[in-house]
Structures are given as C-alpha cells and as structure tokens.
Coordinates of C-alpha atoms in Angstrom, one line a residue:
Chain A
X28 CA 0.0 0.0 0.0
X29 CA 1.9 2.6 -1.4
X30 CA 0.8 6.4 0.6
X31 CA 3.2 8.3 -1.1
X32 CA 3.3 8.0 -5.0
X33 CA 6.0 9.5 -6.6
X34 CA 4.6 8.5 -10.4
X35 CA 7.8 10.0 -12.5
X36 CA 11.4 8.1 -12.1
X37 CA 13.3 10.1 -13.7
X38 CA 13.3 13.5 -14.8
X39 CA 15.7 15.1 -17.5
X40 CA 15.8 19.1 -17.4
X41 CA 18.3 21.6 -19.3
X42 CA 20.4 23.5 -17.1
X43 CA 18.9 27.1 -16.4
X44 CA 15.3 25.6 -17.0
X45 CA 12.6 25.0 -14.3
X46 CA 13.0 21.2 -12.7
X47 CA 9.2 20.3 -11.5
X48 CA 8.8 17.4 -9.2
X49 CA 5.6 15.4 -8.4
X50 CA 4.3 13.6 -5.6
X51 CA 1.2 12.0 -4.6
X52 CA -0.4 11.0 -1.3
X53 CA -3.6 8.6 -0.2
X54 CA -3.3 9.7 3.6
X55 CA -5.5 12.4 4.2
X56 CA -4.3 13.0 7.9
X57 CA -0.7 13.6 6.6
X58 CA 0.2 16.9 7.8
X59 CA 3.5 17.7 7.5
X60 CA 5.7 17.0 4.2
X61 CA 9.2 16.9 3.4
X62 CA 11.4 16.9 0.2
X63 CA 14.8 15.0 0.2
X64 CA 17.9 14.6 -1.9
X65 CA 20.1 12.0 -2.3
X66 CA 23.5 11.4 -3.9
X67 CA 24.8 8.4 -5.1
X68 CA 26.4 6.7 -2.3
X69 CA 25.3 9.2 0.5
X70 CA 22.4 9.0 2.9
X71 CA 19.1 11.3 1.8
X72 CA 19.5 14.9 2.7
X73 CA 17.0 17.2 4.5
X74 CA 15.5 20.0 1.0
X75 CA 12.8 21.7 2.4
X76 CA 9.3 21.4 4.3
X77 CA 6.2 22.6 4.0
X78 CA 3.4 22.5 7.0
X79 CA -0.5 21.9 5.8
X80 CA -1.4 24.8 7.1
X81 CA 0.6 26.4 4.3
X82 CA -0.1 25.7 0.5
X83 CA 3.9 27.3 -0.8
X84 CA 7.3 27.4 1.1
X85 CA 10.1 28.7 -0.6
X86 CA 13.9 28.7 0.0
X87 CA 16.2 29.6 -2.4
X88 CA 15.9 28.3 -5.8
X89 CA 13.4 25.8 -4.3
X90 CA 10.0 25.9 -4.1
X91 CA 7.7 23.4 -2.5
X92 CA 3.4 23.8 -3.9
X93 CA 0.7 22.0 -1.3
X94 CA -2.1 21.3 -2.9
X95 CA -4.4 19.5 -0.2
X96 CA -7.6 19.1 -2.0
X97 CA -6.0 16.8 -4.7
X98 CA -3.0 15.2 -2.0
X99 CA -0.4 16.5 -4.4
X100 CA 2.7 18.5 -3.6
X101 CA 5.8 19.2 -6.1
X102 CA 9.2 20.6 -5.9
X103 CA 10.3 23.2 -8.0
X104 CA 13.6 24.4 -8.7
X105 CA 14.5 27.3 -10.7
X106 CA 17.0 27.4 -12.2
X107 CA 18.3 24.1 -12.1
X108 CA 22.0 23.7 -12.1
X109 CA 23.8 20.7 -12.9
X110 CA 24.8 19.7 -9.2
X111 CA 21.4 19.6 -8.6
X112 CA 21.0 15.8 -10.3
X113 CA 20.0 13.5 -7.7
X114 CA 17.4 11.6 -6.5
X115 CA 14.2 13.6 -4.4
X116 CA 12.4 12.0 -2.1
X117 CA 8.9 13.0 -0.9
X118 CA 8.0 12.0 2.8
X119 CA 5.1 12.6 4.4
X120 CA 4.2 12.1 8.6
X121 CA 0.4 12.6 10.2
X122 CA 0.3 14.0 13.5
X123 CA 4.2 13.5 14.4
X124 CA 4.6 10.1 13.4
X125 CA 7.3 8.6 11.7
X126 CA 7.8 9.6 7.8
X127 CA 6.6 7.5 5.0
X128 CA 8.7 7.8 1.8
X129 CA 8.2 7.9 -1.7
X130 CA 10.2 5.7 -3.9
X131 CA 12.0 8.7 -5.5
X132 CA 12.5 10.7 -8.7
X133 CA 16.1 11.1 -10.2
X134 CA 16.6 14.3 -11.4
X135 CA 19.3 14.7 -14.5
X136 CA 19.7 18.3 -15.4
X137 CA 21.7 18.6 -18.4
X138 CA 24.1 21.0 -19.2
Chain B
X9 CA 32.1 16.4 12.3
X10 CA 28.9 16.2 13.7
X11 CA 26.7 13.5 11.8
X12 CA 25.4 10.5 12.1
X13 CA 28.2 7.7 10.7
X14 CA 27.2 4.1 10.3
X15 CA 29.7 1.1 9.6
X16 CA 30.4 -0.5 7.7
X17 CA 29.4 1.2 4.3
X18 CA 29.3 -2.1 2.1
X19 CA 28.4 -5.6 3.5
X20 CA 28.8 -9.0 1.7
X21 CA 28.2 -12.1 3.3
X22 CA 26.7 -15.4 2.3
X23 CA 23.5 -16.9 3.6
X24 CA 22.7 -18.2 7.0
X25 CA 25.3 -15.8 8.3
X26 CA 24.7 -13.6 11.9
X27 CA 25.9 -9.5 11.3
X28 CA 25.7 -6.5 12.9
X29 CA 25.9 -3.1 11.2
X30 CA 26.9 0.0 13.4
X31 CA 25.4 3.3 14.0
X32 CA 26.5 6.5 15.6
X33 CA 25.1 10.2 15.8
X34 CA 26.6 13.0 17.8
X35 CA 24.1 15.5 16.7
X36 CA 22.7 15.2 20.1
X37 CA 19.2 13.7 19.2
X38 CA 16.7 12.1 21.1
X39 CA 15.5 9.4 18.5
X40 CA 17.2 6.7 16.4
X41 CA 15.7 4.7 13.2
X42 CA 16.5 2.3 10.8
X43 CA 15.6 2.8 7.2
X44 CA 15.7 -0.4 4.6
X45 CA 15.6 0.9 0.8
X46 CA 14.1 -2.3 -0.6
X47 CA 14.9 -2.7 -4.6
X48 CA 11.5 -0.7 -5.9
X49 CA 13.6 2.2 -4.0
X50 CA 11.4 2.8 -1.3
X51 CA 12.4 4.1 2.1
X52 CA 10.5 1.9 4.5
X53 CA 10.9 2.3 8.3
X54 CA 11.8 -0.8 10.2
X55 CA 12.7 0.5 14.2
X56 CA 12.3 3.6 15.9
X57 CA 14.5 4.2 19.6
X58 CA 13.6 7.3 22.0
X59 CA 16.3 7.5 24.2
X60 CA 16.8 3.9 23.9
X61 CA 13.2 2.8 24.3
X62 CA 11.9 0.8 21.0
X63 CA 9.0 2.8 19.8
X64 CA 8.5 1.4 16.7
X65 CA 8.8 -2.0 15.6
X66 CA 7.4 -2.6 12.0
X67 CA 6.4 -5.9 10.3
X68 CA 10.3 -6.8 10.4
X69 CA 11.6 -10.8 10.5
X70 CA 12.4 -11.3 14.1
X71 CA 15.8 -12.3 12.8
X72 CA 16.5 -8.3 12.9
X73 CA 16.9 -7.2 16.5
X74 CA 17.8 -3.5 17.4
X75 CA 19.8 -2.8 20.3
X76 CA 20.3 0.9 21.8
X77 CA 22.9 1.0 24.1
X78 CA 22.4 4.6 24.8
X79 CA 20.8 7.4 23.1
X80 CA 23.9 7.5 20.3
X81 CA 23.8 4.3 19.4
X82 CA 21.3 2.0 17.6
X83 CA 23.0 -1.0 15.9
X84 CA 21.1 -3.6 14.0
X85 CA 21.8 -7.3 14.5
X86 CA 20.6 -9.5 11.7
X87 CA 20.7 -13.4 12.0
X88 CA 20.6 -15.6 9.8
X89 CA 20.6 -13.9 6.5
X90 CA 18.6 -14.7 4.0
X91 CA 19.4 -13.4 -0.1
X92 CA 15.7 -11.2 0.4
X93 CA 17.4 -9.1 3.1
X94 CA 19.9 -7.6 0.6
X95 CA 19.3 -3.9 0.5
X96 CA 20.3 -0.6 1.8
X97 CA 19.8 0.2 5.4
X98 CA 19.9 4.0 6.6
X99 CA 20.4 4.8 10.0
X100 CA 18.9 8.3 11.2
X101 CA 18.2 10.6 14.2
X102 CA 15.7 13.0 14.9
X103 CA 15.4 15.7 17.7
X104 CA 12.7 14.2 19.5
X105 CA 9.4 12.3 18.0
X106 CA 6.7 15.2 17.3
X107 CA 9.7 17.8 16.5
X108 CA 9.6 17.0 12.5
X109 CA 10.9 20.7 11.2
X110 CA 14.0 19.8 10.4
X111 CA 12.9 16.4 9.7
X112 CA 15.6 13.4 9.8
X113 CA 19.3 13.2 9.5
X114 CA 20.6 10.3 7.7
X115 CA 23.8 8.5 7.8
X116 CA 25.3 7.5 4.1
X117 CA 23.3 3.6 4.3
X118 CA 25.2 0.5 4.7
X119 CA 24.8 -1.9 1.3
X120 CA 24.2 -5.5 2.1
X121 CA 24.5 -8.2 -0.6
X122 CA 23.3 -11.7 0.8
X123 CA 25.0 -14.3 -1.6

C-alpha cells in the first residue's frame, strides 16, 4: 500500500530551466511534508518542508506547492543547475509520526 | 564532524550468516531509526529508539533485533541472512518524535549483498 506516489522516475531538465517534481499522497491526515535529496552513495538529505497549514514554502531556488484538495505537492527548482542531479524524495508524517517515503524521482539536469 | 556515521558502508556475506551493522550520531538527538531501501527504491521504516526505548517496531523478520545502548547508538543485528534481506539500510536521528521541522538526518546507508 503505497501512501506516497512518486509516479515520474526520472526527470531530464536543461540546465537554467525549471525542474518540477511530483508527488502524490492517499493519507489524508498527513500533515507535515518533506522533500529530500540523495546522492549516489550518501544518505538522503533534508531539501525543504512545507506545513498543511501552508499551501507554498520557498527557500532559495526551491520551491515546495501543497495542494491538499488533490494530495499533491511538487518541488520546484529554478534554475536548475547541474549539481542539482539527484534523486528527491517526498516524505510525508500525520500528527508527528514517523515519515513515510516515496520511492523517488532522479533528477538529470543537463548542461 | 557532527553527523550520524554508520559502519560498515558495504556488506557482503553469504546466507545463513549472523551480522551487525553499526550506527553512531553526535548530533545530540533524542530518537534513532532504521531505514531499509528495498529494490523498488522505497524508504520503509523498520525501528524507531527514543532514548533507547523501542518505539516502533514494523512488520520486520524477528531475525533483525535492534539494540540501543544509549541514546547514540542503535546498531542492527541480523541473524541468519537470508538473499531477500539484501538492501540498503539507513540509520537516522531526529530531535525528538513530534519535533519534525527539520525532519531526519541520515547516515550515508550500509549496502548489504546476501549471496
């Protein structure tokens, strides 16, 4: 029973372009989401969050859209740079339990 | 550096074997997991430590056995492997259960090959 769908395993995106990053969720108590990124051969690395009670939280070049109605959030990052190829995980937690995680999207962005 | 480390970083072994992998933070945190990245890539949680009290325990093989020696530390035992349990498993800390700002911090994931 997959909670958190992340539909799109890879991604390709020319450098300097907008990178857009999906995620889907069944679990309509989840109410705290968090993107990750992972390099080859390193453990997951905290992106950014975003609360329920918001619907947009932006850092940087990175953007994270909550869309409750439809349980859909996505990353964006503008402009993508090179060093930004990875893999993003979406992970989602209701009420302060643990995280469940998405199976990932790897990111290429070409130069 | 502050972070949380876990040993050893590549594991092969053959089947029916008993090992441990490691893992260490000195961020400080309150809670420990383990993390097994199954081949369809997902994250899936297996144990959860609060100041070395087992919070959560998952659907997991009672082969795997947790032990917390203190807050710091949350090794994995696995017995008698099987070639199923080959995977990556990630060791992480949190603050404290509840506190999920900054979310989790992950060690780099310990590869284990069951041949």
């Amino acid at each position: 029973d997959q909670q958190v769908k992340q539909n799109s395993p890879s991604l390709s995106v020319q450098e300097g372009r907008i990178s857009i990053l999906n995620c889907d969720y069944t679990n309509s108590m989840f109410d705290y989401f968090l993107w990750y990124k992972k390099y080859p051969a390193e453990g997951p690395t905290f992106l950014i969050s975003i609360s329920s009670i918001k619907d947009k939280n932006e850092d940087g070049r990175f953007t994270v859209f909550l869309n409750k109605s439809a349980k859909h959030l996505s990353l964006h990052i503008v402009p993508s740079q090179p060093g930004d190829s990875a893999v993003y995980f979406c992970a989602a937690s209701a009420s302060g339990q643990n995280f469940v995680f998405g199976p990932g999207t790897r990111l290429s962005v070409l130069p | 550096d502050t972070a949380v480390s876990q040993t050893p970083k590549y594991l092969v072994t053959q089947m029916g074997n008993d090992k441990s992998i490691k893992c260490e933070q000195n961020l400080g945190h309150d809670t420990m997991y383990w993390y097994k990245q199954d081949s369809k890539k997902f994250l899936k949680i297996m144990f959860s430590y609060n100041n070395k009290e087992l919070i959560i325990n998952e659907t997991v093989p009672n082969r795997f056995s947790p032990k917390s020696p203190d807050k710091a530390h949350l090794n994995l035992h696995i017995n008698s492997l099987e070639l199923g349990d080959s995977a990556v498993y990630f060791c992480a800390s949190s603050q404290r259960q509840g506190r999920l700002r900054d979310g989790y911090t992950f060690g780099s994931g310990t590869r284990l090959t069951v041949v």
